Tab-separated table of C-alpha atoms in Angstrom:
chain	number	residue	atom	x	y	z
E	4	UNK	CA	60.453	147.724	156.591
E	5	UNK	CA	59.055	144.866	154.513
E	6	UNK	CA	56.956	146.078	151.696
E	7	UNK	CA	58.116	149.676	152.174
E	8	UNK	CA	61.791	148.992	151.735
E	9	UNK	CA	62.206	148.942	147.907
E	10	UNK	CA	60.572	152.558	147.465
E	11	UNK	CA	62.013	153.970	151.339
E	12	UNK	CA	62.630	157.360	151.184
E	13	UNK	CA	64.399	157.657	154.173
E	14	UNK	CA	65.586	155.476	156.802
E	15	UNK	CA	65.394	155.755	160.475
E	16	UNK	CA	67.157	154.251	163.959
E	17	UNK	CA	66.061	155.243	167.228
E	18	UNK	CA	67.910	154.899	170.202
E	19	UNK	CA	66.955	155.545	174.097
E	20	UNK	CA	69.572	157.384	176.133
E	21	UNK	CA	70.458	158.424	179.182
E	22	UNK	CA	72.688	160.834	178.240
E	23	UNK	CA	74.626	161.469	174.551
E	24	UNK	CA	77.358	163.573	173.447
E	25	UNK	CA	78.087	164.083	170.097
E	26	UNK	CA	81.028	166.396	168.381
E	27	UNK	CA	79.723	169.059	165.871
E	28	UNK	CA	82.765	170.643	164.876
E	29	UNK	CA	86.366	168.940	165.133
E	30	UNK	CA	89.388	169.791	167.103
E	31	UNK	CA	91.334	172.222	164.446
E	32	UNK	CA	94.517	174.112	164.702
E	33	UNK	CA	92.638	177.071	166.133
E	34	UNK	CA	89.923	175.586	168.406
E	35	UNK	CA	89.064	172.960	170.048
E	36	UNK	CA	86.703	170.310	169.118
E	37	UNK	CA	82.944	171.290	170.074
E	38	UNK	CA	79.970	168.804	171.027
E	39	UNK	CA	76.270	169.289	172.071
E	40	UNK	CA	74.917	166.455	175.079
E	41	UNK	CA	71.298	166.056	175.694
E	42	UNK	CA	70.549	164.044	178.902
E	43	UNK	CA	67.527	161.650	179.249
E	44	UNK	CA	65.971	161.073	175.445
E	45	UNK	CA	66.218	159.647	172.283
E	46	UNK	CA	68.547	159.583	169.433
E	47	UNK	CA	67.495	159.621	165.900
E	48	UNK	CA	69.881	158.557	162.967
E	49	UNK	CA	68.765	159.582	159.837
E	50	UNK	CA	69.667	158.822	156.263
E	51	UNK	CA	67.652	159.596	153.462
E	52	UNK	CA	67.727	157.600	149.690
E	53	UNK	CA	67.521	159.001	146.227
E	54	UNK	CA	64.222	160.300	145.170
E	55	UNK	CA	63.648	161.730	149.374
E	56	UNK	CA	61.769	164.738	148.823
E	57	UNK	CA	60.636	167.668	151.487
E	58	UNK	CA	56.736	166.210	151.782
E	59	UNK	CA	57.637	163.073	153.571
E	60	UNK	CA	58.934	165.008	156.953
E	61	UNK	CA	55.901	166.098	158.596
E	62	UNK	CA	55.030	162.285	158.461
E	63	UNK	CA	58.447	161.525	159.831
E	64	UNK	CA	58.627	163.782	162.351
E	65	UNK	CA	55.571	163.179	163.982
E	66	UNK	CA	55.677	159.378	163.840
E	67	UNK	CA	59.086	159.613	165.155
E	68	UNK	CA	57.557	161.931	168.151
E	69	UNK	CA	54.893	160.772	169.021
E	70	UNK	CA	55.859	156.635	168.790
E	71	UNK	CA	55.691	155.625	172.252
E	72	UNK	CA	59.175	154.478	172.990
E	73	UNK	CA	60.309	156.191	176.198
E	74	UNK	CA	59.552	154.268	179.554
E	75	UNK	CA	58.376	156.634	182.142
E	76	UNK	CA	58.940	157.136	185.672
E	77	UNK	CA	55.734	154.572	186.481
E	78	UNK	CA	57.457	152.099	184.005
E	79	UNK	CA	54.533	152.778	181.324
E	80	UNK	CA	55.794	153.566	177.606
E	81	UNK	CA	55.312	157.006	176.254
E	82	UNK	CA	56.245	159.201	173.424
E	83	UNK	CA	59.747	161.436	174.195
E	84	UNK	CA	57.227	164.678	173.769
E	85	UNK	CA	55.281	162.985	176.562
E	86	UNK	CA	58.285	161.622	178.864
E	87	UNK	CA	59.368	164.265	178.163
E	88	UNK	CA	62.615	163.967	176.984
E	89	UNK	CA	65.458	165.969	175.326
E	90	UNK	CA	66.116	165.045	171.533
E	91	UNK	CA	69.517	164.169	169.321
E	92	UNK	CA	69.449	163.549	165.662
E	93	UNK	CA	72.734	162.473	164.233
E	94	UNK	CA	73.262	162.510	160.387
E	95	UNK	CA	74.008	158.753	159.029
E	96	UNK	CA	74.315	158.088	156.128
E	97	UNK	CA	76.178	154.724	156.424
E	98	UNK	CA	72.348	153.431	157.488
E	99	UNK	CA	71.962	153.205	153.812
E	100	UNK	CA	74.188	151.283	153.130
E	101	UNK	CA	73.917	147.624	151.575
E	102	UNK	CA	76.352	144.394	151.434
E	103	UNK	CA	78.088	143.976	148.704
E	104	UNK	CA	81.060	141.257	148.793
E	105	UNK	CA	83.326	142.696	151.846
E	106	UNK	CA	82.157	146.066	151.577
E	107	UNK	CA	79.513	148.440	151.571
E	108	UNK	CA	77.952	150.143	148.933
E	109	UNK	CA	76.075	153.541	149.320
E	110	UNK	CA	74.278	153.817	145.600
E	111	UNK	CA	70.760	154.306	146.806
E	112	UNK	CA	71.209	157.033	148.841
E	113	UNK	CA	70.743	160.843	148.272
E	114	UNK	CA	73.617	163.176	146.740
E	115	UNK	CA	75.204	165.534	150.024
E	116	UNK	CA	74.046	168.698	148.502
E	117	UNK	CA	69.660	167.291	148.839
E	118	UNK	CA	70.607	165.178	151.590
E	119	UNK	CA	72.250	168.614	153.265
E	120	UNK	CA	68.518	170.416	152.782
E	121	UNK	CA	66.658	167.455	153.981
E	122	UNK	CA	68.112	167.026	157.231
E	123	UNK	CA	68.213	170.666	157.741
E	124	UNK	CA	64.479	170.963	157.087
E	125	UNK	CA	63.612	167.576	159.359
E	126	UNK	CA	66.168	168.867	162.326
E	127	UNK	CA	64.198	171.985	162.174
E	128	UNK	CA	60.538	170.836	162.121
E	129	UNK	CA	61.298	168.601	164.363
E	130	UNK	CA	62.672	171.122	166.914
E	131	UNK	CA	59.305	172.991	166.276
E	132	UNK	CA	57.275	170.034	167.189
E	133	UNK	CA	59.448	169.175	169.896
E	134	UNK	CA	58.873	172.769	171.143
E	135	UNK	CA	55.116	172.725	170.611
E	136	UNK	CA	54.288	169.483	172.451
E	137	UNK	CA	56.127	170.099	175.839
E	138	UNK	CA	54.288	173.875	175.512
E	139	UNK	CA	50.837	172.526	175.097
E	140	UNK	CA	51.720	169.826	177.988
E	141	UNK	CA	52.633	172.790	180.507
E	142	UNK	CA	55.530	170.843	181.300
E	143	UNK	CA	58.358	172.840	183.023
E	144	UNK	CA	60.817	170.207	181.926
E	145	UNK	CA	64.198	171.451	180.075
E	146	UNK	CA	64.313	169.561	177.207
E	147	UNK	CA	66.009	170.471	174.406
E	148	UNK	CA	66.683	169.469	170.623
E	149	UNK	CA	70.273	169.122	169.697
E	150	UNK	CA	71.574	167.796	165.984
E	151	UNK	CA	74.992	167.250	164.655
E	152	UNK	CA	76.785	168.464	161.579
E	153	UNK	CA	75.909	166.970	157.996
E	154	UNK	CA	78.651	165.600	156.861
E	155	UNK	CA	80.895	165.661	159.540
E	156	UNK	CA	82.264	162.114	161.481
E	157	UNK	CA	79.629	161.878	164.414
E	158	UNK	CA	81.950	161.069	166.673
E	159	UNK	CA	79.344	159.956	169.707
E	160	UNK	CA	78.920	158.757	173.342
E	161	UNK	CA	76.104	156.965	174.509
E	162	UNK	CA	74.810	156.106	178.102
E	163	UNK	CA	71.783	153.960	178.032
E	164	UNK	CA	69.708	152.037	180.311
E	165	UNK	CA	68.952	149.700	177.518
E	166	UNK	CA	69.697	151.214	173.772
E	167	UNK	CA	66.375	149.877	173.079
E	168	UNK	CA	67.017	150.190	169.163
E	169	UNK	CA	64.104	150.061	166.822
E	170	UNK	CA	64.212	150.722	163.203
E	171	UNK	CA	61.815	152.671	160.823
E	172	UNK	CA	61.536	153.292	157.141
E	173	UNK	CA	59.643	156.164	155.201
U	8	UNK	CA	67.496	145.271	153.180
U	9	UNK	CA	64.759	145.812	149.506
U	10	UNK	CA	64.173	142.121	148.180
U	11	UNK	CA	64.989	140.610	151.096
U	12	UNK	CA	62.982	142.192	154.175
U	13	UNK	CA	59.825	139.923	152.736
U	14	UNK	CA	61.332	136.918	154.191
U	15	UNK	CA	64.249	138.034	156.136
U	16	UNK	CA	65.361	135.696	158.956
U	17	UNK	CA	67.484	137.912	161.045
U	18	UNK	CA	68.186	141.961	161.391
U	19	UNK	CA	71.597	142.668	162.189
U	20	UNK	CA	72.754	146.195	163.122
U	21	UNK	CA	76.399	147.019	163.159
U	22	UNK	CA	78.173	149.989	165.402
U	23	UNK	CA	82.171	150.890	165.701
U	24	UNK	CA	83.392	151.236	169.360
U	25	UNK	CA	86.307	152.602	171.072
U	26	UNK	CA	84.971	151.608	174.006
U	27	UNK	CA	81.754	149.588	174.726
U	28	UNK	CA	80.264	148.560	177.978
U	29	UNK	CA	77.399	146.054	178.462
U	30	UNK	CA	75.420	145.151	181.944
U	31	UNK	CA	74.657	140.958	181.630
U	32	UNK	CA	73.113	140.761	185.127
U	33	UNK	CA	71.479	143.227	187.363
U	34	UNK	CA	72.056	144.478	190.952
U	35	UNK	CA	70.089	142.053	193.024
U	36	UNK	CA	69.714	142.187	196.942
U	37	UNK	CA	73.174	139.433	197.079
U	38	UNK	CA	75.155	141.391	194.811
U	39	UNK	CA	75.800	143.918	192.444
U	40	UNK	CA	75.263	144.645	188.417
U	41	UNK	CA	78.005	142.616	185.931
U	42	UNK	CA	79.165	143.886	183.143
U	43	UNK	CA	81.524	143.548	180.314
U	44	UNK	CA	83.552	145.223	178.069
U	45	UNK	CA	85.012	145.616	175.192
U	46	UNK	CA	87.696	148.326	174.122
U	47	UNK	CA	87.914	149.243	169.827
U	48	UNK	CA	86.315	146.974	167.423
U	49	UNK	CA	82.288	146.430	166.998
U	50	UNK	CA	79.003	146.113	168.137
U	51	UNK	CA	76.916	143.915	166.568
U	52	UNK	CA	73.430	143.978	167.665
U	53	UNK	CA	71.189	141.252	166.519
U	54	UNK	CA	67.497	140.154	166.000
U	55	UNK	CA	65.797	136.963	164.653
U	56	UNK	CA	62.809	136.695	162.626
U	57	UNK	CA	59.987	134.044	162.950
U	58	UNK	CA	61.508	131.159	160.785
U	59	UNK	CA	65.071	131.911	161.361
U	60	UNK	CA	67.265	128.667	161.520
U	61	UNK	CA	70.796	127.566	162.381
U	62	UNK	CA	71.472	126.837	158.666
U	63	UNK	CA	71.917	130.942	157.999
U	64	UNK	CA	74.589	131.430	160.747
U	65	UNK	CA	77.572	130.339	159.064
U	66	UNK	CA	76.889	133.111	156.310
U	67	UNK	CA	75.861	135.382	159.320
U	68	UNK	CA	78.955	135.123	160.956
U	69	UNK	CA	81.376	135.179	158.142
U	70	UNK	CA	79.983	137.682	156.174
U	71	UNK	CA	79.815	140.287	159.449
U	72	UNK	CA	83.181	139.325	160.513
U	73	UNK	CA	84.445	140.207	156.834
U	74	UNK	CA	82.707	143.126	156.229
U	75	UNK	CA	85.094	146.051	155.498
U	76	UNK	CA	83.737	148.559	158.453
U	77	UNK	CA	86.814	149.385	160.809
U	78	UNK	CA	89.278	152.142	160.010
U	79	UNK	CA	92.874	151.008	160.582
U	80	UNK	CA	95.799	153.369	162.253
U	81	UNK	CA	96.545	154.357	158.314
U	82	UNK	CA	93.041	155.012	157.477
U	83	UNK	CA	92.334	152.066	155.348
U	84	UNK	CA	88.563	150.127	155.892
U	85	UNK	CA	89.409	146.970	157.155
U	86	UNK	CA	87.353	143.795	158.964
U	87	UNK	CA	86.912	143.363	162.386
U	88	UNK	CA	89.557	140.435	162.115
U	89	UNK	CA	91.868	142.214	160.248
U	90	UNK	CA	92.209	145.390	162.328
U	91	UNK	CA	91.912	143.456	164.759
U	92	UNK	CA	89.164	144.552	167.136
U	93	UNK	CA	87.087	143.277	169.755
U	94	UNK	CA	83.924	142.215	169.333
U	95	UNK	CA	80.411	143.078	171.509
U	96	UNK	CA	77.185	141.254	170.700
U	97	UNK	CA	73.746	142.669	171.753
U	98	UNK	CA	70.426	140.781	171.690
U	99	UNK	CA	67.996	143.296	170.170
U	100	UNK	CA	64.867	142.020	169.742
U	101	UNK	CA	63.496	145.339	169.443
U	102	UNK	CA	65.318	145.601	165.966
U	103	UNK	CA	62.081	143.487	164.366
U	104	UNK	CA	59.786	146.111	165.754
U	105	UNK	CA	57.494	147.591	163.322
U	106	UNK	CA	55.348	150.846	163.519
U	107	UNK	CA	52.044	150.506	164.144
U	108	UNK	CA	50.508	153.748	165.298
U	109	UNK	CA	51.947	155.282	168.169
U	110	UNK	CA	53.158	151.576	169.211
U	111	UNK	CA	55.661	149.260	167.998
U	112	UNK	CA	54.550	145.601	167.237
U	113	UNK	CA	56.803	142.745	167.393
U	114	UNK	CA	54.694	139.848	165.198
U	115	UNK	CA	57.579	138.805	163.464
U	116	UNK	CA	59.926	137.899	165.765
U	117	UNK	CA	61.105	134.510	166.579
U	118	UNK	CA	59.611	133.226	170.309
U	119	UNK	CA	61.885	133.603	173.281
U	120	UNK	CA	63.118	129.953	173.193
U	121	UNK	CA	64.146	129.536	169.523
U	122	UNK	CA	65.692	133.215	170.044
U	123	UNK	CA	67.192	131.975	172.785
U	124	UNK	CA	69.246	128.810	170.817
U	125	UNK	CA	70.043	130.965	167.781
U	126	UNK	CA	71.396	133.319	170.123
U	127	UNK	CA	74.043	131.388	171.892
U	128	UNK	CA	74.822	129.318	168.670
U	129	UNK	CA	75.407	132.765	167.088
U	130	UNK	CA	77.529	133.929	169.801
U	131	UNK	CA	79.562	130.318	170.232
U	132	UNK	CA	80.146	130.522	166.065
U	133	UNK	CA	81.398	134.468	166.111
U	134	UNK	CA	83.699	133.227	168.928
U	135	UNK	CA	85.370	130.345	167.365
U	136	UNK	CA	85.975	132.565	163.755
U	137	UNK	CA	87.117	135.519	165.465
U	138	UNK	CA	89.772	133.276	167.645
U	139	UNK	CA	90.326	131.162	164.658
U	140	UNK	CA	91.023	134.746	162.569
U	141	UNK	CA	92.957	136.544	164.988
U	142	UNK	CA	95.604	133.111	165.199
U	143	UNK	CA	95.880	132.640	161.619
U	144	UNK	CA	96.963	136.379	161.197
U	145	UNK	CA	99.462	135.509	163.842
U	146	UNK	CA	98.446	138.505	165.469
U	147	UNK	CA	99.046	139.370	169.680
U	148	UNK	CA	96.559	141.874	169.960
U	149	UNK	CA	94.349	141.252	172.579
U	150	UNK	CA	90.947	140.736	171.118
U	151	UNK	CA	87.934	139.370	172.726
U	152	UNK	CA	84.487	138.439	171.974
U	153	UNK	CA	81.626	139.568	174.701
U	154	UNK	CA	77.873	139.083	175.064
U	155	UNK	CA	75.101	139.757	176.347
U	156	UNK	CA	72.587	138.136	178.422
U	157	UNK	CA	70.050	136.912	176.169
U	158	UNK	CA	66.243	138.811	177.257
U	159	UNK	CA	67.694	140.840	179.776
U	160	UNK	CA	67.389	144.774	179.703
U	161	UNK	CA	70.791	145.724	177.585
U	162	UNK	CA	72.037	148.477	179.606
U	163	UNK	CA	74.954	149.784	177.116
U	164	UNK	CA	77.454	152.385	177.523
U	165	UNK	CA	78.848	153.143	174.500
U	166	UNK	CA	82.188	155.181	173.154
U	167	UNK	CA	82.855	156.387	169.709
U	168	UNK	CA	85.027	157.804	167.478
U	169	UNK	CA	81.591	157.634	164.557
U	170	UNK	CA	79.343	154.801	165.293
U	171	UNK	CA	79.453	154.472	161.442
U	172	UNK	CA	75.974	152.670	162.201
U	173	UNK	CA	75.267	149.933	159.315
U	174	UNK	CA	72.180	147.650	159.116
U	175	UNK	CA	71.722	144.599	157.162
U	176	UNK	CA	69.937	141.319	157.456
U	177	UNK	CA	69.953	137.814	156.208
């Protein structure tokens, strides 16, 4: 935060979870209402603000992976690559948001159609990276990367042993 | 967030709930974990800064209690008071966290027993405006204010139809 904040680029939460469940695609006339779950890991809420552009996310993604966050087995803090633990990144764009009277006013952040390609392009490097680490550990452990839908109402459950919630800027 | 994170006093980070369950004492060997809960209104985690004093509560509280976050039956953005909700209030002093490395550092929070006072005023002042709110609106919903226990783990559970996640500070 602090000096960063007037020039952010993006803006991150993290939380620890248990387990989370998040819908991708609503209930419809047709269908029912679909989510993706990841047990044991972290959540990542992402918004990103005008002027975000494609050469920040490597930066992002492995801060964001490699920040030591997770408490293991032995009680010692590691990384969610290291735990390691499953991954959920949720599209939030109300993060950007800033008081204004009663309400809230969204003017710094990106248009959909760039925020759209951002998040794409950070949900998918970070699945590679997620991929990559718990390869090169040998770890047998199922972990998995699961993201919801841009634009959509994240409608979300959340079991934590302690949310743990720390916030990040880019 | 911009101008202000140079000197901000507290970090407040805002979540909508259908449902929202907090443990405020662990399982010892006598007796098991307490919790509490809270069915639809908000979760309003917060964090104080190094310097923080009782003067900025009063704007604290009104302002969050005011703020035009919760979606009414008709779809209209209405205050926590106005809906009205319940309210759930988590001490997150890992909100002030700031990267450093692979590590999160915690300079600029307020020590444990300052945090401590701010807390519980903070809580006592939320309690007496959302009563106060609820009765002038004449309303018989059954609201209710809950906390948590103030540098204890925060073991949350939490349900939602979009967390609609919202940061600000003061």
């Amino acid at each position: 935060m602090t000096e960063k904040s007037c020039s952010a680029m993006a803006r991150i939460m993290l939380q620890q979870c248990l387990q989370a469940r998040l819908q991708v695609k609503p209930a419809d006339e047709h269908s029912e209402a679909q989510f993706v779950q990841i047990n044991r890991g972290m959540v990542i809420y992402v918004c990103f603000f005008k002027g975000a552009t494609a050469s920040i996310l490597p930066k992002m993604v492995s801060t964001l992976l490699s920040l030591r966050l997770c408490e293991s087995a032995s009680g010692k803090m590691v990384s969610v690559t290291e735990l390691p633990g499953s991954v959920l990144i949720v599209p939030q764009a109300t993060l950007g948001g800033k008081v204004k009277g009663k309400a809230m006013q969204y003017h710094n952040n990106i248009n959909k159609e760039e925020g759209l390609q951002l998040y794409q392009a950070f949900v998918s490097l970070c699945e590679e990276e997620l991929k990559a680490a718990v390869a090169s550990a040998g770890s047998e452990a199922e972990v998995t990367l699961k993201h919801g839908t841009y634009g959509n109402r994240q409608v979300l459950q959340l079991d934590t042993n302690g949310p743990y919630t720390h916030l990040t800027e880019f």
